[in-house]
Amino acid sequence: MTSSSQSAIALTATQAAWLAELGIDRKLLATLADTSALFASARIAPGAGVAPVNVPSSGQETPASKRPDAAVGSPPMHRAPVQSVAQKLAATQPVDATPVQPVRRVDLPADLALLAQTVAGCQACGLHASRHQTVFGDGQTSAPHWMIIGEAPGDHDDHLGLPFQGKAGELLSTMLAAAGILPQASVFYTNLLKCRPKGGRTPRADEIQACLPYLQQQIALVRPSGLLVLGWQAAQALVGQRASLDQLRGQVHRYTDRGVDIPMVVTHHPASLLLRGQYKAAAWQDLHLARAALAA
Ligand code: SF4
């Protein structure tokens, strides 16, 4: 795995431009052999892991502009008051008559290829009606260094059947390379939801509840060394805590489930960074925290 002593990064022109956009010059990069200053405020979240996510099937959807990861001028990091996802999301979901039948994890195959087949035929929530195809995941399927988890397939993903296509995927690759995670580390990419919400809308709580067991089963079968979680909703579902993205960032959580006990770091989704470039520096810091968490 990459160590901090390997931080003398050979930059491509794209990576150099991206870092320059963050205000990070070569002089600062040269100091990255000691990245401790970047993580001075980072904390290990005690006891953080997979909590049951019992989200309601109806409520009022939160507009994208009101999502915590859309906030400008984020407050200082602190732990959110403990409150269940169900309690918090109950007031933010729309009433929708589409019947949703949450996937029962106990019924899922203990084989990744069979699980992919199950997902391909899934009609547990209304998203199956508008998808071109399911997007199960891509990358190293056996004990990769990282499983990188986004929120839902984008338009390109939906057409190609692969996660992190298009500009968001390009930015993610550039970020991972600039932070020294790629190409050294092996990665499996997937999303919280396996079907694209129509028009790219924000996933609903009942859809997340329906689909989450697939992701949990993927983690149990792929057995990555660490999780890098991109975006507010994926972070909430996996940390099992309702909080803003800024409250979940900047610390190393633990994902614990069925014999899996691995570090988990949360950061901004690259699609969000394409719209809100002011968060790129924070994302860059998160990636270094992730790299340090796996090297520890
Ligand atoms: Fe099934 Fe998940 Fe697709 Fe809904 S989003 S239909 S639960 S695979």
Coordinates of C-alpha atoms and ligand atoms in Angstrom, one line a residue:
M1 CA 0.0 0.0 0.0
T2 CA 1.1 3.5 -0.6
S3 CA 3.0 5.1 2.3
S4 CA 3.5 8.7 3.1
S5 CA 7.1 8.5 2.0
Q6 CA 5.9 7.9 -1.5
S7 CA 4.3 11.3 -1.7
A8 CA 6.7 12.6 -4.3
I9 CA 4.0 12.4 -6.9
A10 CA 4.7 12.5 -10.6
L11 CA 2.0 14.8 -11.8
T12 CA 0.3 14.8 -15.2
A13 CA -0.6 18.1 -16.7
T14 CA -4.3 17.5 -15.7
Q15 CA -3.3 16.7 -12.1
A16 CA -1.1 19.7 -11.8
A17 CA -3.8 21.9 -13.1
W18 CA -6.3 20.4 -10.6
L19 CA -3.9 20.9 -7.7
A20 CA -3.1 24.5 -8.9
E21 CA -6.9 25.1 -8.9
L22 CA -6.9 24.1 -5.2
G23 CA -4.0 26.5 -4.5
I24 CA -1.7 23.6 -3.8
D25 CA 1.7 24.2 -5.4
R26 CA 4.7 22.0 -5.8
K27 CA 6.3 23.5 -2.7
L28 CA 3.4 22.2 -0.6
L29 CA 3.4 18.9 -2.4
A30 CA 7.1 18.4 -1.5
T31 CA 6.1 18.6 2.2
L32 CA 3.7 15.7 1.9
A33 CA 6.2 13.2 3.1
D34 CA 4.9 14.4 6.4
T35 CA 1.1 14.6 6.0
S36 CA 0.4 14.8 9.7
A37 CA -0.6 18.4 9.5
L38 CA -3.4 17.6 7.1
F39 CA -4.9 15.2 9.6
A40 CA -4.5 17.3 12.8
S41 CA -8.2 17.6 13.2
A42 CA -9.0 14.1 12.1
R43 CA -10.5 11.7 14.6
I44 CA -11.3 8.0 14.7
A45 CA -15.0 7.6 15.2
P46 CA -15.4 5.3 18.2
G47 CA -17.8 2.4 17.6
A48 CA -19.0 3.7 14.2
G49 CA -20.2 1.0 12.0
V50 CA -23.2 -0.3 10.2
A51 CA -26.5 0.6 11.9
P52 CA -29.9 -0.6 10.7
V53 CA -31.3 1.9 8.3
N54 CA -35.1 1.9 8.6
V55 CA -36.2 4.6 6.4
P56 CA -39.8 5.4 5.7
S57 CA -41.4 4.8 2.3
S58 CA -42.8 8.3 2.1
G59 CA -42.2 11.9 3.0
Q60 CA -40.9 15.1 1.6
E61 CA -37.9 15.0 -0.7
T62 CA -35.1 17.4 0.1
P63 CA -34.3 19.6 -2.9
A64 CA -30.7 19.3 -4.1
S65 CA -30.0 22.9 -3.2
K66 CA -31.0 22.2 0.4
R67 CA -28.8 19.1 0.8
P68 CA -26.1 19.5 3.5
D69 CA -23.4 18.9 0.9
A70 CA -24.7 21.8 -1.0
A71 CA -24.3 24.3 1.8
V72 CA -21.8 27.1 1.4
G73 CA -19.7 28.2 4.3
S74 CA -19.9 24.9 6.2
P75 CA -19.8 25.1 10.0
P76 CA -16.9 23.7 12.0
M77 CA -16.8 19.9 12.3
H78 CA -18.5 18.3 15.2
R79 CA -20.5 15.2 15.9
A80 CA -24.1 15.4 15.1
P81 CA -26.7 14.6 17.8
V82 CA -27.6 11.0 17.7
Q83 CA -30.8 10.5 15.8
S84 CA -31.9 7.7 13.6
V85 CA -31.9 7.9 9.9
A86 CA -35.6 7.0 9.9
Q87 CA -36.4 9.9 12.3
K88 CA -34.6 12.5 10.3
L89 CA -35.5 11.4 6.8
A90 CA -39.2 10.9 7.7
A91 CA -39.7 14.6 7.2
T92 CA -37.8 14.9 4.0
Q93 CA -39.3 12.3 1.6
P94 CA -42.2 12.7 -0.8
V95 CA -45.4 10.8 -0.8
D96 CA -45.1 8.3 -3.6
A97 CA -47.6 5.6 -4.4
T98 CA -44.9 3.4 -6.1
P99 CA -44.8 0.2 -4.0
V100 CA -41.4 -0.6 -2.6
Q101 CA -40.4 -4.0 -1.4
P102 CA -37.1 -3.8 0.5
V103 CA -34.6 -6.4 -0.5
R104 CA -34.2 -9.1 2.2
R105 CA -30.5 -9.6 2.7
V106 CA -31.0 -13.1 4.1
D107 CA -32.3 -14.1 0.6
L108 CA -29.3 -12.8 -1.3
P109 CA -26.7 -15.2 -2.9
A110 CA -23.3 -15.6 -1.3
D111 CA -21.6 -15.4 -4.7
L112 CA -20.8 -12.1 -6.4
A113 CA -21.7 -13.2 -9.9
L114 CA -25.1 -14.5 -8.7
L115 CA -25.7 -11.4 -6.7
A116 CA -25.1 -9.3 -9.9
Q117 CA -27.7 -11.5 -11.7
T118 CA -30.1 -10.9 -8.8
V119 CA -29.6 -7.1 -9.0
A120 CA -30.0 -7.2 -12.8
G121 CA -33.5 -8.6 -12.4
C122 CA -34.5 -6.5 -9.4
Q123 CA -37.8 -4.7 -9.3
A124 CA -37.9 -4.0 -5.6
C125 CA -38.4 -0.2 -6.1
G126 CA -39.8 2.0 -8.8
L127 CA -36.4 2.8 -10.2
H128 CA -36.4 -0.4 -12.2
A129 CA -39.0 1.1 -14.6
S130 CA -36.8 3.9 -15.9
R131 CA -33.4 2.3 -15.9
H132 CA -31.6 1.2 -19.1
Q133 CA -29.7 -1.4 -17.0
T134 CA -28.5 -1.9 -13.5
V135 CA -25.0 -0.8 -12.5
F136 CA -23.6 -3.4 -10.2
G137 CA -20.0 -2.4 -10.0
D138 CA -16.6 -2.6 -11.6
G139 CA -13.0 -3.2 -10.7
Q140 CA -11.2 -5.8 -8.6
T141 CA -13.8 -8.1 -7.0
S142 CA -11.5 -9.9 -4.6
A143 CA -10.1 -8.1 -1.6
P144 CA -9.2 -4.8 -3.3
H145 CA -7.5 -2.0 -1.3
W146 CA -10.6 0.2 -1.6
M147 CA -14.3 -0.1 -2.4
I148 CA -15.3 3.4 -3.6
I149 CA -19.0 3.9 -3.2
G150 CA -21.0 6.7 -4.9
E151 CA -24.7 7.4 -4.5
A152 CA -26.5 6.4 -7.8
P153 CA -25.6 5.8 -11.4
G154 CA -25.3 8.8 -13.6
D155 CA -26.6 9.0 -17.2
H156 CA -23.5 7.6 -18.8
D157 CA -23.4 4.8 -16.2
D158 CA -27.0 3.9 -16.9
H159 CA -26.3 3.5 -20.6
L160 CA -22.9 1.7 -20.2
G161 CA -23.7 -0.4 -17.1
L162 CA -20.5 0.8 -15.4
P163 CA -20.1 3.2 -12.5
F164 CA -18.3 6.6 -12.5
Q165 CA -18.4 7.2 -16.2
G166 CA -18.4 10.7 -17.7
K167 CA -16.9 13.8 -16.2
A168 CA -17.5 12.9 -12.6
G169 CA -15.6 9.6 -13.2
E170 CA -12.8 11.5 -14.9
L171 CA -12.5 13.9 -12.0
L172 CA -12.5 11.0 -9.5
S173 CA -9.7 9.3 -11.3
T174 CA -7.7 12.6 -11.4
M175 CA -8.3 13.1 -7.6
L176 CA -7.3 9.6 -6.7
A177 CA -4.1 9.9 -8.8
A178 CA -3.2 13.3 -7.4
A179 CA -3.6 12.0 -3.9
G180 CA -1.3 9.0 -4.6
I181 CA -4.1 6.4 -4.3
L182 CA -4.1 5.4 -7.9
P183 CA -2.5 3.6 -9.6
Q184 CA -0.9 1.8 -6.6
A185 CA -4.1 0.7 -5.0
S186 CA -6.7 -1.8 -6.3
V187 CA -10.2 -0.6 -6.4
F188 CA -13.8 -1.8 -6.8
Y189 CA -16.3 0.9 -7.7
T190 CA -20.0 0.8 -7.0
N191 CA -23.0 2.9 -5.8
L192 CA -25.5 2.9 -3.0
L193 CA -28.3 2.5 -5.6
K194 CA -27.9 0.2 -8.6
C195 CA -30.5 2.0 -10.8
R196 CA -30.4 5.6 -12.0
P197 CA -33.1 7.8 -10.6
K198 CA -35.0 9.3 -13.5
G199 CA -33.5 12.7 -14.5
G200 CA -30.7 12.3 -12.0
R201 CA -33.0 13.3 -9.1
T202 CA -31.9 12.8 -5.5
P203 CA -32.5 9.2 -4.4
R204 CA -35.4 8.8 -1.9
A205 CA -35.2 7.1 1.4
D206 CA -37.4 4.2 0.5
E207 CA -35.3 3.5 -2.5
I208 CA -32.2 3.6 -0.4
Q209 CA -33.8 1.2 2.1
A210 CA -34.8 -1.1 -0.7
C211 CA -31.3 -1.2 -2.3
L212 CA -28.9 -1.0 0.7
P213 CA -28.8 -4.8 1.3
Y214 CA -27.2 -5.3 -2.1
L215 CA -24.4 -2.9 -1.2
Q216 CA -23.9 -4.6 2.3
Q217 CA -23.8 -8.0 0.6
Q218 CA -21.2 -6.7 -1.9
I219 CA -19.0 -5.4 0.8
A220 CA -19.2 -8.7 2.7
L221 CA -18.3 -10.7 -0.5
V222 CA -15.7 -8.4 -2.0
R223 CA -14.0 -7.7 1.4
P224 CA -12.1 -4.5 0.6
S225 CA -9.5 -3.2 3.0
G226 CA -11.3 0.1 3.3
L227 CA -14.3 2.1 2.1
L228 CA -14.2 5.5 0.5
V229 CA -17.8 6.8 0.5
L230 CA -18.7 9.7 -1.9
G231 CA -21.6 11.9 -1.1
W232 CA -24.0 12.7 1.7
Q233 CA -26.6 10.0 1.3
A234 CA -24.2 7.1 0.8
A235 CA -22.3 8.3 3.8
Q236 CA -25.4 8.5 6.0
A237 CA -26.5 5.0 4.9
L238 CA -23.2 3.4 5.7
V239 CA -22.3 5.3 8.8
G240 CA -25.8 4.8 10.0
Q241 CA -26.1 8.3 11.3
R242 CA -28.1 11.3 10.1
A243 CA -25.6 14.2 9.8
S244 CA -24.4 16.6 7.3
L245 CA -21.5 15.7 5.0
D246 CA -19.2 18.0 6.9
Q247 CA -20.1 16.3 10.1
L248 CA -19.2 12.9 8.7
R249 CA -16.0 14.0 6.9
G250 CA -12.6 14.5 8.5
Q251 CA -12.7 11.3 10.6
V252 CA -12.0 7.6 10.1
H253 CA -15.2 5.6 10.8
R254 CA -15.3 1.9 11.1
Y255 CA -17.6 -0.3 9.0
T256 CA -18.3 -3.4 10.9
D257 CA -20.6 -6.1 9.6
R258 CA -20.5 -9.9 9.3
G259 CA -16.8 -10.3 10.1
V260 CA -15.8 -7.2 8.2
D261 CA -14.2 -4.5 10.3
I262 CA -12.5 -1.9 8.1
P263 CA -11.8 1.9 8.0
M264 CA -14.3 4.1 6.2
V265 CA -13.7 7.7 5.0
V266 CA -16.4 10.0 3.7
T267 CA -15.9 12.8 1.2
H268 CA -17.7 14.8 -1.5
H269 CA -19.0 13.1 -4.6
P270 CA -17.1 14.2 -7.7
A271 CA -20.4 15.2 -9.4
S272 CA -20.9 17.6 -6.5
L273 CA -17.3 18.9 -6.9
L274 CA -18.0 19.7 -10.6
L275 CA -20.7 22.1 -9.4
R276 CA -19.1 23.3 -6.2
G277 CA -15.3 23.6 -6.9
Q278 CA -14.8 25.3 -3.5
Y279 CA -15.0 21.8 -1.9
K280 CA -12.2 20.3 -3.9
A281 CA -9.5 21.2 -1.3
A282 CA -11.6 19.4 1.4
A283 CA -11.9 16.4 -0.9
W284 CA -8.2 16.4 -1.5
Q285 CA -7.6 16.4 2.3
D286 CA -10.1 13.5 2.7
L287 CA -8.3 11.4 0.2
H288 CA -5.0 11.9 2.1
L289 CA -6.8 10.9 5.3
A290 CA -8.1 7.8 3.5
R291 CA -4.6 6.9 2.3
A292 CA -3.2 7.3 5.8
A293 CA -6.1 5.3 7.3
L294 CA -5.2 2.3 5.1
A295 CA -1.5 2.6 5.6
A296 CA -1.9 2.7 9.4
Ligands
SF4_1 FE1 -33.7 -2.9 -7.1 FE2 -31.9 -1.2 -6.2 FE3 -32.8 -1.0 -8.7 FE4 -34.4 -0.4 -6.7 S1 -32.5 0.7 -7.2 S2 -34.9 -1.6 -8.5 S3 -33.8 -1.9 -5.1 S4 -31.6 -2.7 -7.8

